[in-house]
Coordinates of C-alpha atoms in Angstrom, one line a residue:
X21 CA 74.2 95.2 157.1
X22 CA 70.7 96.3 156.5
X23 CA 68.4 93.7 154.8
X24 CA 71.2 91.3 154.0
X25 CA 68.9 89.3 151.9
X26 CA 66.8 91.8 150.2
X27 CA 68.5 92.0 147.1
X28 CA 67.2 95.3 146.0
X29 CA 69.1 96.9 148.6
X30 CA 72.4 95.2 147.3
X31 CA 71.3 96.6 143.7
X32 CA 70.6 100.4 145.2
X33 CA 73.7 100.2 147.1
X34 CA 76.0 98.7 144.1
X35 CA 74.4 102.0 141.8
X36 CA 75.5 104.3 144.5
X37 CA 78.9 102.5 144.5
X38 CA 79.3 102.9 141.0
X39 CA 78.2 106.4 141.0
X40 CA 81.3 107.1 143.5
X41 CA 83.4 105.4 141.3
X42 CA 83.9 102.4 143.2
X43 CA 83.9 100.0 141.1
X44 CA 85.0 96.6 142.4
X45 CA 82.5 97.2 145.3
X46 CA 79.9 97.7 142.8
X47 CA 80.8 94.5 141.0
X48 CA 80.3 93.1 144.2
X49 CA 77.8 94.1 145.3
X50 CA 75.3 93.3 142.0
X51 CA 76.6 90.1 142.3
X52 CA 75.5 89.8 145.9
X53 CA 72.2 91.1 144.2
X54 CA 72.3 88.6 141.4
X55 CA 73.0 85.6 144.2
X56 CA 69.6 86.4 146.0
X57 CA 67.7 87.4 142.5
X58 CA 69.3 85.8 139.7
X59 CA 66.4 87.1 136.9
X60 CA 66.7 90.9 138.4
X61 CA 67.5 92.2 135.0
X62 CA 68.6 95.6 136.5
X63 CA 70.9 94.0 138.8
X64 CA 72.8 92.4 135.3
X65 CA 71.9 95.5 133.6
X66 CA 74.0 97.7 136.4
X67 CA 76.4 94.6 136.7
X68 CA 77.5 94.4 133.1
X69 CA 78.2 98.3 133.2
X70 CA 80.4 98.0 136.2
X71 CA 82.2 95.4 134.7
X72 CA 83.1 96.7 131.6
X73 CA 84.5 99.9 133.8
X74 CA 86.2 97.7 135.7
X75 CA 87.7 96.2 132.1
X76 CA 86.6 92.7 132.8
X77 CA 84.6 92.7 129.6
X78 CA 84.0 89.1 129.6
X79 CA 82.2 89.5 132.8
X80 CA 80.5 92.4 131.0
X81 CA 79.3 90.5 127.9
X82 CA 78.1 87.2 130.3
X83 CA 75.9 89.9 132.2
X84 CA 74.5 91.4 129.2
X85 CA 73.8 88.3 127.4
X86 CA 72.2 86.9 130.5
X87 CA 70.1 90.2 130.9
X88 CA 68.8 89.8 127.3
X89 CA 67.4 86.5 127.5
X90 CA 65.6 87.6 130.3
X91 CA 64.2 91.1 128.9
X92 CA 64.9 91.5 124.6
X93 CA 63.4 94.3 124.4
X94 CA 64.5 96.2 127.3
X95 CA 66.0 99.7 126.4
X96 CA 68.8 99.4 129.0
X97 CA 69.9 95.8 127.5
X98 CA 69.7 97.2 124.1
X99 CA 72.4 100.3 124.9
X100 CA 74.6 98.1 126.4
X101 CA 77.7 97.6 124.3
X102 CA 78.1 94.5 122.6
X103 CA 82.1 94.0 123.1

């Protein structure tokens, strides 16, 4: 793997993942972000988006709540859905 502990390189790779509709890689791989950056507010951001297409919308609220006590005011967080 390259840069196995750089965790924006598990965050790029998760986006492309969910761009290609792979969604439980995705999942994965944000949360392989999120292990080596837990405050990466894009990586919770991306995360709570995969998860709520991958219909584990409790997983989806945890990230989005955990992203907006990081960031309040950041745009992404705020267009999130609150279910």
């Amino acid at each position: 793997a390259l840069a196995p502990n750089e965790a924006v390189v598990h965050r790029a790779l998760a986006e492309v993942l969910l761009e290609a509709g792979r969604i439980d890689e995705a999942v994965e791989a944000f949360q392989r972000a999120l292990a080596l950056a837990p405050k990466d507010v894009e990586a919770l951001i991306g995360l709570a988006r995969a998860a709520r297409r991958q219909g584990d919308l409790t997983l989806a609220r945890q990230a989005r709540e955990r992203a907006l006590r990081l960031d309040p005011y950041h745009p992404a967080v705020l267009d999130l859905p609150r279910d």
